[in-house]
Short mmCIF file of C-alpha atoms and ligand atoms in Angstrom, two decimals:
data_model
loop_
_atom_site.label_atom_id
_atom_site.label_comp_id
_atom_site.label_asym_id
_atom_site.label_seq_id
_atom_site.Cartn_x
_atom_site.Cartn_y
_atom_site.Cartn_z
CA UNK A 1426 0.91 -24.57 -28.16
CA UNK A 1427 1.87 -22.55 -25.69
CA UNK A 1428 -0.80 -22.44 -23.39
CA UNK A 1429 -4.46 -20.66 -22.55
CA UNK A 1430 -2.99 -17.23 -21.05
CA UNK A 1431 -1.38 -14.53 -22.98
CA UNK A 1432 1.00 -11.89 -23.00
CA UNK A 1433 -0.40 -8.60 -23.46
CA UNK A 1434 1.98 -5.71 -25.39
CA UNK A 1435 2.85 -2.62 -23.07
CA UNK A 1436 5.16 -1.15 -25.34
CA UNK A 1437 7.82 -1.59 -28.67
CA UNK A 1438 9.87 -3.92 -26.15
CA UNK A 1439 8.05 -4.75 -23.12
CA UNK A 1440 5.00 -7.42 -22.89
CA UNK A 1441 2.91 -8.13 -19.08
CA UNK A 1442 3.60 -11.87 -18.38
CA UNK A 1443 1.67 -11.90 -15.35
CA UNK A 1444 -1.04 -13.14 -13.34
CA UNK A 1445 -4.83 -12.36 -12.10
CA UNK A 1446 -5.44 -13.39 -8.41
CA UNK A 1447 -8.88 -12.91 -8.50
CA UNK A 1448 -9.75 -14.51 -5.44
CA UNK A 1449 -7.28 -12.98 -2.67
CA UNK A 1450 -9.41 -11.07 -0.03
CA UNK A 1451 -6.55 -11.11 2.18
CA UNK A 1452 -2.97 -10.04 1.74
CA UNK A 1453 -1.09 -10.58 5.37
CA UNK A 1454 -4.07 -8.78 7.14
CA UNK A 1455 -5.01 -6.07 4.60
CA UNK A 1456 -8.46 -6.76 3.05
CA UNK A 1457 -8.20 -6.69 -0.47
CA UNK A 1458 -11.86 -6.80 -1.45
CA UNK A 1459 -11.31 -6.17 -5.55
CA UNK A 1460 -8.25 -9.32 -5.40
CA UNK A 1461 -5.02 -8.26 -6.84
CA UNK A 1462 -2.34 -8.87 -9.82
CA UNK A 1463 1.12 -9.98 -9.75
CA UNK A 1464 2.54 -8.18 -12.74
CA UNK A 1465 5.74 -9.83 -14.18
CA UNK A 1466 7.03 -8.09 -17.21
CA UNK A 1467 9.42 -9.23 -20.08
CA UNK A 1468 11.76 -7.13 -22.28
CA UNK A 1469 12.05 -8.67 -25.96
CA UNK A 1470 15.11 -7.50 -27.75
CA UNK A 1471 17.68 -8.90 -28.65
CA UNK A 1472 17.98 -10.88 -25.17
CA UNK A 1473 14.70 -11.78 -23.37
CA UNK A 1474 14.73 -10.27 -20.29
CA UNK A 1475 12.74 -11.12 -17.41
CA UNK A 1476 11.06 -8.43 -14.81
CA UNK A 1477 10.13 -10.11 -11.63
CA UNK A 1478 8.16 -13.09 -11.59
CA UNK A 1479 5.00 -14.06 -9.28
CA UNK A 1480 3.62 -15.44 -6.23
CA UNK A 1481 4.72 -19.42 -6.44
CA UNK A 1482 1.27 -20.76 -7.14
CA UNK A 1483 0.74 -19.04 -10.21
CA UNK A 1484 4.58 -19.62 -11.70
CA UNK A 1485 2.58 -21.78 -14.66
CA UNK A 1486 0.53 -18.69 -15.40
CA UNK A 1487 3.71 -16.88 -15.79
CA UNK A 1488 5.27 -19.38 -18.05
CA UNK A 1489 2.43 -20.00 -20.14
CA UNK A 1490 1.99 -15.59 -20.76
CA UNK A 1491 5.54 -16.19 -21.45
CA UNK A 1492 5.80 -18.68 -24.10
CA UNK A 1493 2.76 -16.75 -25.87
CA UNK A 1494 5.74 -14.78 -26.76
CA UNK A 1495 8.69 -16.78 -26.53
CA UNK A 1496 10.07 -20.46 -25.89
CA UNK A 1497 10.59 -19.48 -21.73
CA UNK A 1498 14.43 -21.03 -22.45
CA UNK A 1499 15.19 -17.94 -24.17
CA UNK A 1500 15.22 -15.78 -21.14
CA UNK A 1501 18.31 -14.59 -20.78
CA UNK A 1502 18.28 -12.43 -17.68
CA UNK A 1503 15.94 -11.90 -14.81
CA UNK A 1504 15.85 -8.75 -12.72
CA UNK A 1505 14.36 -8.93 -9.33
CA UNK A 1506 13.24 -5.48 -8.17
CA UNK A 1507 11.69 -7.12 -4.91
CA UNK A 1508 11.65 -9.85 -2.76
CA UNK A 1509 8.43 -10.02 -1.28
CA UNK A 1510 7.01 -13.47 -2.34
CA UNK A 1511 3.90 -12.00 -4.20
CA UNK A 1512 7.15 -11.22 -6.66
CA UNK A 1513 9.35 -13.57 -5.74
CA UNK A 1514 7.82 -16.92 -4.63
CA UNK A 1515 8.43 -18.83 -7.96
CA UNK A 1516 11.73 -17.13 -8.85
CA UNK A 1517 13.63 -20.45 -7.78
CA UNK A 1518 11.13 -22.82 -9.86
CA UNK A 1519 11.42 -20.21 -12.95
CA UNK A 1520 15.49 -20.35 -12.47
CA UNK A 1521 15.27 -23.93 -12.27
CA UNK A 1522 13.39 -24.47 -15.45
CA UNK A 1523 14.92 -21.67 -17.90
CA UNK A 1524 18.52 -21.42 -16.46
CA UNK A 1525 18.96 -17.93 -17.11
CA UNK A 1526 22.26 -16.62 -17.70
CA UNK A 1527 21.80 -14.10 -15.17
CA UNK A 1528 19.96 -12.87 -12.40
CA UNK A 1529 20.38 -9.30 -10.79
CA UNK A 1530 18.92 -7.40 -7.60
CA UNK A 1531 19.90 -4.76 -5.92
CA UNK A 1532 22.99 -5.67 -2.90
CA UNK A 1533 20.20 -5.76 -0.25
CA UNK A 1534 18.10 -7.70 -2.94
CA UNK A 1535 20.70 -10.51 -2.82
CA UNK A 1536 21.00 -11.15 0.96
CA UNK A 1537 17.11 -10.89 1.25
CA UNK A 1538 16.81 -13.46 -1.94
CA UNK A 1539 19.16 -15.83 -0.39
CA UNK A 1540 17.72 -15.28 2.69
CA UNK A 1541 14.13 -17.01 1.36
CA UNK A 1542 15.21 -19.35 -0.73
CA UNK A 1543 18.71 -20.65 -0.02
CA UNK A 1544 19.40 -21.71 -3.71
CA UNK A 1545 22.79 -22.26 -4.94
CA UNK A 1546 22.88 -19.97 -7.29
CA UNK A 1547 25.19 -16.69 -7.86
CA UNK A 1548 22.63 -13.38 -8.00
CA UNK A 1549 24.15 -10.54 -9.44
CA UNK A 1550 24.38 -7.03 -7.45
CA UNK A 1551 23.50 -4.14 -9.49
CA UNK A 1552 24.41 -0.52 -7.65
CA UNK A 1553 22.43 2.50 -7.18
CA UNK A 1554 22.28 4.56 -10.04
CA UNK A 1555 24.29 1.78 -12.42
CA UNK A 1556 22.81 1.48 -15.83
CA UNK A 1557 23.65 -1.44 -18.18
CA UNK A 1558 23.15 -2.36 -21.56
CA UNK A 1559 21.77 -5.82 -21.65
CA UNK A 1560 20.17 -7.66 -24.21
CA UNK A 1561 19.90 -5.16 -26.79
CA UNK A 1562 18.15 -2.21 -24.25
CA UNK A 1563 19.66 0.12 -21.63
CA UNK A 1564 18.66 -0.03 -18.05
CA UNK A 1565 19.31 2.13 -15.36
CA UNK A 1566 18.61 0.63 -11.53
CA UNK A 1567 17.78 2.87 -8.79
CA UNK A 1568 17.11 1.51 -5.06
CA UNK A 1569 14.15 2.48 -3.14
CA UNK A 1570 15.46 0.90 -0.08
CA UNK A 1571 12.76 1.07 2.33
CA UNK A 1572 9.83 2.00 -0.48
CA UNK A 1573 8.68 -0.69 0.97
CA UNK A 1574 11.54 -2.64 1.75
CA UNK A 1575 15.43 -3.04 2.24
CA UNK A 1576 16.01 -4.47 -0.99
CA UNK A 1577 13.42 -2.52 -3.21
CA UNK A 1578 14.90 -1.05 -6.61
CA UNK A 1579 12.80 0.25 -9.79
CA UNK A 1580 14.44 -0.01 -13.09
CA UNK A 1581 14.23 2.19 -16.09
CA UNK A 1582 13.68 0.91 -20.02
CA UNK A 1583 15.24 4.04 -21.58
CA UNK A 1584 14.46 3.18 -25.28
CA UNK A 1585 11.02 2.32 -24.06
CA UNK A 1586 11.15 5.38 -21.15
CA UNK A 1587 9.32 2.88 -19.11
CA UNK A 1588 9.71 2.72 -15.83
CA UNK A 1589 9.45 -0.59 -13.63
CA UNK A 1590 7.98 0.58 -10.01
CA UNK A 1591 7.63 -2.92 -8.25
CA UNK A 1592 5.27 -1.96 -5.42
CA UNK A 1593 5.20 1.52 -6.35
CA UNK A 1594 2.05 3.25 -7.44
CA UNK A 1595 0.65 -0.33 -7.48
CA UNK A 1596 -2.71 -0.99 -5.82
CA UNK A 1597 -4.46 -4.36 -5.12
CA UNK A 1598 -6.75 -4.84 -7.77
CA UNK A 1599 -7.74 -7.79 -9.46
CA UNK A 1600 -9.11 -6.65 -13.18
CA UNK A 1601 -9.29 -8.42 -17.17
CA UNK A 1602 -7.95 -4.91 -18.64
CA UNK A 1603 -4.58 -4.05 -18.10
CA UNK A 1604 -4.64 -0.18 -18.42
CA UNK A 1605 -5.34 2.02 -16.36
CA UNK A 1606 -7.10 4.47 -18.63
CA UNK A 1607 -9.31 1.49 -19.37
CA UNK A 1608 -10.83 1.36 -15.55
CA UNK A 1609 -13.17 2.88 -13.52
CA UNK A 1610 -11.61 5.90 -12.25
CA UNK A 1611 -13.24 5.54 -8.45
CA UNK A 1612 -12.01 2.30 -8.41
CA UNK A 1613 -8.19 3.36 -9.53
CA UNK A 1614 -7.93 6.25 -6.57
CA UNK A 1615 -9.93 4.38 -4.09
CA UNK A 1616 -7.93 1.10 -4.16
CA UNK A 1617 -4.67 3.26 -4.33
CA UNK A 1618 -5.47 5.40 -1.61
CA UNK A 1619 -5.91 1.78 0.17
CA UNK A 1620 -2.93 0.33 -1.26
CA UNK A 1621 -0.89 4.00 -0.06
CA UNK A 1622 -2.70 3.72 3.40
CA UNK A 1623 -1.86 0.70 4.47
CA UNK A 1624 1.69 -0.13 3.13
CA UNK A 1625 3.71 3.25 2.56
CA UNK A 1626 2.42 5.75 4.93
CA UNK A 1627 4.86 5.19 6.97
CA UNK A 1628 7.65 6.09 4.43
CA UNK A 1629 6.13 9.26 3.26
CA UNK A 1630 9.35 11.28 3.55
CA UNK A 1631 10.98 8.72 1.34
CA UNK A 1632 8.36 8.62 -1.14
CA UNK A 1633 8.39 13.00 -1.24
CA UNK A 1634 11.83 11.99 -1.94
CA UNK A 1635 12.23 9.73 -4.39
CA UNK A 1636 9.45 11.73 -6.52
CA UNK A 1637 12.03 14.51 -6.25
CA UNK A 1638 15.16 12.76 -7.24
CA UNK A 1639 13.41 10.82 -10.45
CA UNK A 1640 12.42 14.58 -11.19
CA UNK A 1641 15.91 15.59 -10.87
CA UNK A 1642 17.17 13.06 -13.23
CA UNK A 1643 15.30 14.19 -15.84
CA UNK A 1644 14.08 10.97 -17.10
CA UNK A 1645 10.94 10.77 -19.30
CA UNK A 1646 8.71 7.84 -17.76
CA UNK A 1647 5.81 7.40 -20.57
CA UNK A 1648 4.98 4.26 -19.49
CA UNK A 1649 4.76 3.08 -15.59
CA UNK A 1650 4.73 -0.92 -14.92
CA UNK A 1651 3.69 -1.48 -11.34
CA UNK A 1652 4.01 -5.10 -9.67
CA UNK A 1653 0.09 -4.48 -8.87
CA UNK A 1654 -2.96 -3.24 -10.44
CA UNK A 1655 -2.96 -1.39 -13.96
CA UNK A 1656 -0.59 -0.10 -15.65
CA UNK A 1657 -0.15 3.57 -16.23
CA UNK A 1658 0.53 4.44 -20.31
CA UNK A 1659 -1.13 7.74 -20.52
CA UNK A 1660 -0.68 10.67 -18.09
CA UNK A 1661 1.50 8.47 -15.52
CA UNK A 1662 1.79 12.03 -13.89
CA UNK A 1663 -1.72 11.59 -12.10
CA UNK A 1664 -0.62 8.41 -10.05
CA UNK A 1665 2.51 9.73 -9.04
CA UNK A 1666 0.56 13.29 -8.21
CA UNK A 1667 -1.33 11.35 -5.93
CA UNK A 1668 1.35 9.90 -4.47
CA UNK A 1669 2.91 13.34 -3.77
CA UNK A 1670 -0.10 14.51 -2.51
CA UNK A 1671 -0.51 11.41 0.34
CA UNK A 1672 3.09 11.76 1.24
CA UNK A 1673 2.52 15.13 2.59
CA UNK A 1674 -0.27 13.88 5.26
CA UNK A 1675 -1.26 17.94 5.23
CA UNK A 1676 -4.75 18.27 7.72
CA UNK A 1677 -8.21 18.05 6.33
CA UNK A 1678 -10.88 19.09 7.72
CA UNK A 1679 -11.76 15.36 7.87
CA UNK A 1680 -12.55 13.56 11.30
CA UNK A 1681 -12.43 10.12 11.70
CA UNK A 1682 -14.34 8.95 14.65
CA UNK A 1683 -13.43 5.31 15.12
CA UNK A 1684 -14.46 2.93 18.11
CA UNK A 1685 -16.71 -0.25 19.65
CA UNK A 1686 -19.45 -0.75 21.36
CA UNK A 1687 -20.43 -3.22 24.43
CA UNK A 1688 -24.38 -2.45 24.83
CA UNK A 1689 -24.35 0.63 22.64
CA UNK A 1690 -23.35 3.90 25.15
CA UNK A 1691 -19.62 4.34 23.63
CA UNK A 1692 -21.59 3.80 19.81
CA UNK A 1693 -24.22 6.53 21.24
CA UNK A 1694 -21.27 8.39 22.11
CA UNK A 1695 -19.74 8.36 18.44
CA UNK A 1696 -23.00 9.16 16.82
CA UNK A 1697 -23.53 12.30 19.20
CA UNK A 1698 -19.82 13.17 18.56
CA UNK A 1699 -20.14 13.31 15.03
CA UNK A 1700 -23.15 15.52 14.95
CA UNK A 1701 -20.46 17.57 16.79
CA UNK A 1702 -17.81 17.87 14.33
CA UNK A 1703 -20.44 18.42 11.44
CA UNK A 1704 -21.92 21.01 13.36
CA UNK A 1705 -18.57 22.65 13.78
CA UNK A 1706 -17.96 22.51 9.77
CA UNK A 1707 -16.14 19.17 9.64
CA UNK A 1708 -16.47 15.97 7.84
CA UNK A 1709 -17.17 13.10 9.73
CA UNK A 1710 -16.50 9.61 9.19
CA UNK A 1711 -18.16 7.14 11.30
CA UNK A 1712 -16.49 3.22 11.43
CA UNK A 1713 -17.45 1.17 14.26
CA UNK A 1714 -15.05 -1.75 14.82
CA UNK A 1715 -17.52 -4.41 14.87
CA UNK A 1716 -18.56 -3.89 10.84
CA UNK A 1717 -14.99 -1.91 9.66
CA UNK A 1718 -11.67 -3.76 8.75
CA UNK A 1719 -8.78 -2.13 9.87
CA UNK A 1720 -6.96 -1.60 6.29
CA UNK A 1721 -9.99 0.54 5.64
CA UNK A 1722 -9.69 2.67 8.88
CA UNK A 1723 -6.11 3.38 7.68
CA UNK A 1724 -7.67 4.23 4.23
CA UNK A 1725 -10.00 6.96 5.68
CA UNK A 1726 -7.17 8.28 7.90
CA UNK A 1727 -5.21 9.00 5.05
CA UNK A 1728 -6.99 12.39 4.15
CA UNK A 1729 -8.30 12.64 7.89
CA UNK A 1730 -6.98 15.68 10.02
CA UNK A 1731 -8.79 14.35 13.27
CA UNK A 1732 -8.83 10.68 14.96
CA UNK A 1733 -10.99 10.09 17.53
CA UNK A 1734 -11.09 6.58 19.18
CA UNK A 1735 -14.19 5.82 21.64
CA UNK A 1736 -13.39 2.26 23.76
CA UNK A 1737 -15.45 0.87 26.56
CA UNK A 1738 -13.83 -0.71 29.61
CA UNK A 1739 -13.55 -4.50 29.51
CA UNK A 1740 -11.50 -6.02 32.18
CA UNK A 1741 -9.50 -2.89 33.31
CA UNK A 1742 -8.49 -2.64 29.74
CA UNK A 1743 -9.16 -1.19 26.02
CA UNK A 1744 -11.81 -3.42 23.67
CA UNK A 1745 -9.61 -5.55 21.48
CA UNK A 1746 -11.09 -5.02 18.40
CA UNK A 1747 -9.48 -0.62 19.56
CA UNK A 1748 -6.77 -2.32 20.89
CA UNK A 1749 -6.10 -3.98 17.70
CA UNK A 1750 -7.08 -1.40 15.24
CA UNK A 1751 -4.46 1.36 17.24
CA UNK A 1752 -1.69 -1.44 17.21
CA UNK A 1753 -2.04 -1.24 13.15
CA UNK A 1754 -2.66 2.23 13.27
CA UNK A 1755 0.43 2.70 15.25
CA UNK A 1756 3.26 0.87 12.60
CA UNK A 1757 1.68 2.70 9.91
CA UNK A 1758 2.79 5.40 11.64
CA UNK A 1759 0.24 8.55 10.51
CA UNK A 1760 1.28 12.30 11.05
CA UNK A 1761 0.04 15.91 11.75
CA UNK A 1762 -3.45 14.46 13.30
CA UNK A 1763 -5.50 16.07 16.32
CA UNK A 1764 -7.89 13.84 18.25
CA UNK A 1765 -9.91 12.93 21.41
CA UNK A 1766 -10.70 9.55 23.07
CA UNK A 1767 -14.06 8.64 24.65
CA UNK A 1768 -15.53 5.82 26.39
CA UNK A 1769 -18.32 4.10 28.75
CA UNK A 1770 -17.58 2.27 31.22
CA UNK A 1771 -18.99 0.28 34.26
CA UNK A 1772 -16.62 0.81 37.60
CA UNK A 1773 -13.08 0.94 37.16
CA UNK A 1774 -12.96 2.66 33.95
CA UNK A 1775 -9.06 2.16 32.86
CA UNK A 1776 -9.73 1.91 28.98
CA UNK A 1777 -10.46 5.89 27.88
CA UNK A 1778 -7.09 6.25 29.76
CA UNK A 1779 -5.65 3.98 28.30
CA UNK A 1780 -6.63 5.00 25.28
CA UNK A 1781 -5.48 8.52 25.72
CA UNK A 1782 -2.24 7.71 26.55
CA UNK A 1783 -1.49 5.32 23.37
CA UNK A 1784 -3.12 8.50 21.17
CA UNK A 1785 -0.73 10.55 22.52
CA UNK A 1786 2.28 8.15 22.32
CA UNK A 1787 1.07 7.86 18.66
CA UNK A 1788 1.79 11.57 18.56
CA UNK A 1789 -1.38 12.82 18.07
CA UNK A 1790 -2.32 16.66 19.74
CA UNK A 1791 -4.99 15.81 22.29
CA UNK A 1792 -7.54 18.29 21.75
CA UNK A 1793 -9.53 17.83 24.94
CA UNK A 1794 -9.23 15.27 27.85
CA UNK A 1795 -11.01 12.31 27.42
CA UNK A 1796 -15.12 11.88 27.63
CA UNK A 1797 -16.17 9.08 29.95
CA UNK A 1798 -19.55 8.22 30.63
CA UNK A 1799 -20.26 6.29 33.32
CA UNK A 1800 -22.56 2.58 31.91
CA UNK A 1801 -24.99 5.12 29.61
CA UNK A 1802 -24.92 8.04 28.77
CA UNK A 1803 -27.92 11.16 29.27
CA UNK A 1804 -28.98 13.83 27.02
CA UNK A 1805 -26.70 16.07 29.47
CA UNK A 1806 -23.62 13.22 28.76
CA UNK A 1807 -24.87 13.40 24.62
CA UNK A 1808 -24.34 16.77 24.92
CA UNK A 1809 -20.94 16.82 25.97
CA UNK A 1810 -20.39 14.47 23.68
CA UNK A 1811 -21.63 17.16 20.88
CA UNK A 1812 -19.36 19.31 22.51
CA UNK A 1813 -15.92 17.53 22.09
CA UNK A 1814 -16.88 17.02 17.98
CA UNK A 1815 -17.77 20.86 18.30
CA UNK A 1816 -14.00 21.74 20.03
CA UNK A 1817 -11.80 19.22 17.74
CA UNK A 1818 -13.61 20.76 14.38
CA UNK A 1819 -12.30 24.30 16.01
CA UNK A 1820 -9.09 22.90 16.13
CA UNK A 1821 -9.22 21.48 13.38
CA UNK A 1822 -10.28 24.71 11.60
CA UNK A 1823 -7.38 26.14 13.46
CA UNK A 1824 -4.82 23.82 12.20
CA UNK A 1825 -5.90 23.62 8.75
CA UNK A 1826 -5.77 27.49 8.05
CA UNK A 1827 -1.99 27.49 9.84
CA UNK A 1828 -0.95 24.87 7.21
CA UNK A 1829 -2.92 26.88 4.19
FE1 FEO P 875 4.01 -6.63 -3.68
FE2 FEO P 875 6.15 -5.77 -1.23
O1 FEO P 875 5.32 -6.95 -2.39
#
């Protein structure tokens, strides 16, 4: 008997060997609220092939989906297509127990591999561009170095026109049906707007790139096998439209008006701020700090055109939970926003400067300087307040019809 999980049939030579991490709510600091999957894949032809494998505590799951199919010892090859542990963390224990023949990366796949796991074992390079016929199929590799990391490749099933994405177009989402046509499409563009967000935003231009060079190879992907979430066997097109469209981080008429709150001036602030921007013919989106995880500030900044951060003063300095959120903000590296900083404060009053400076390093086009109130803040104060979301939906107005 092989086990209690099963392999489920993608295509005439490719099964998902997998597994559901239903629990997960936390994936190194993003909040993954719906869990997430660790899709491994395996190629049945003449050779059994395996695609990735999956984070270490869940190697059994992987196995048993596996021998659904197939005694595991018949694996032949395995192809890494990234290191990350949620892919590779029970690649050594999998060698160990099938003794493939083979095992390929990409070159930066192999110094990253040996650089986790120190087996002694040879893993085989496989180049750019290089295709292969292995096992009865034809593969081509390409590296996405950098989409999301150094050693990131995708690999192509050409019989099957399948296309292997590892972290691409995957989103964390934890789910008993495999397809994506079979899900709740709010679900599918919310989570993969969160997955985009918070882990390639800051590799846009290679993701507007890589989009163009699969379309310039003229390869037919029917079927696309991300590491995470669904897989995409009709109208693949939409993901990777999606994709194209985030890359591009073109203005909205969106504001985002994120911040915290001591005794409630700097939330009074927000609120009157907002009325502002709506007033001027934006969209506001209101997240204060205390209640909102980070991961899903970056998620509404994605189709934002305006960030505005409100802090008050706490020991000369910005409130940590601002402090925090513009650290992440910062990495993930977010383009072509305005914005405005505001603040109360008591005495001293350092943290809307603070503030205003970071935004700016951040390279965001200050639309006004920044609004400090001093402790709480009047009708008159309120007013202002109106007045800032009133000038950065102008701008934004402005900016948004330049880019049209
Ligand atoms: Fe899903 Fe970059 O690992």
């Amino acid at each position: 008997m092989s086990g209690p999980f099963e392999a489920v049939k993608i295509s005439d030579h490719v099964y998902w060997v997998g597994a559901i991490d239903w629990g997960i709510r936390d994936f190194h600091g993003y909040s993954t609220f719906r869990g997430s999957t660790y899709n491994a894949y395996l190629i049945v032809a003449d050779d059994v092939i395996l695609i990735d494998t999956v984070k270490a505590p869940f190697k059994d799951e992987l196995l048993s989906r596996v021998a659904s199919v197939t005694d595991p010892r018949n694996i032949k090859y395995i192809i890494s297509n990234h290191s990350e542990m949620d892919h590779s963390g029970s690649l050594p224990r999998v060698i160990a127990e099938v003794e493939p023949e083979k095992v390929f990366a990409s070159p930066n796949g192999v110094k990253a591999l040996a650089a986790h796991f120190h087996m002694d074992r040879e893993i085989t390079a496989v180049k750019d561009g290089e295709s292969l016929a292995l096992g009865g199929v034809n593969l081509s590799f390409l590296e996405t170095r950098m989409l999301h990391w150094p050693d990131s490749m995708v690999t192509y099933v050409a019989e099957d026109r399948l296309l292997f994405s590892q972290d691409g177009f995957g989103m964390h989402l934890a789910s008993a049906e495999r397809f994506a046509d079979e899900i709740d499409e709010c679900a599918i563009v919310e989570e993969s707007a969160k997955y985009y967000a918070n882990i390639l935003t800051p590799y846009s231009a290679l993701v507007t790139k890589l989009i163009e060079r699969v379309g310039s190879l003229g390869i037919r992907i029917d079927v696309l096998c991300p590491d995470h979430g669904p897989i995409w066997r009709k109208d693949p097109g939409k993901i990777i439209g999606l994709w194209g469209k985030w890359a591009e981080q073109a203005p909205t008429m969106k504001a985002l008006v994120v911040y915290d709150t001591m005794w409630g001036s700097t939330g009074k602030m927000a609120r009157a701020i907002s009325e502002g921007l709506v007033g001027g013919g934006a969209a506001a989106s209101v997240m204060p700090l205390h209640s909102c995880h980070r991961s899903d500030v970056a998620t509404e900044l994605l189709e934002a055109g305006a960030l505005l951060v409100g802090t008050p003063t706490i020991n000369n300095n910005i409130f940590p939970t601002v402090a925090d959120v513009l650290a992440y903000l910062r990495g993930l590296k977010f383009r072509n926003l305005v914005g405005a900083v505001f603040g109360s404060y008591g005495w001293s009053g350092e943290g809307h400067k603070l503030l205003n400076d970071e935004l700016a390093s951040m390279k965001v086009e200050i639309v006004a300087d920044p609004m400090a109130v001093n402790y709480v803040p009047d009708g008159e104060a309120l007013d202002r307040c109106r007045g800032l979301g009133l000038a950065v939906a102008e701008k934004l107005k402005e900016v948004v019809k330049g880019g049209s």
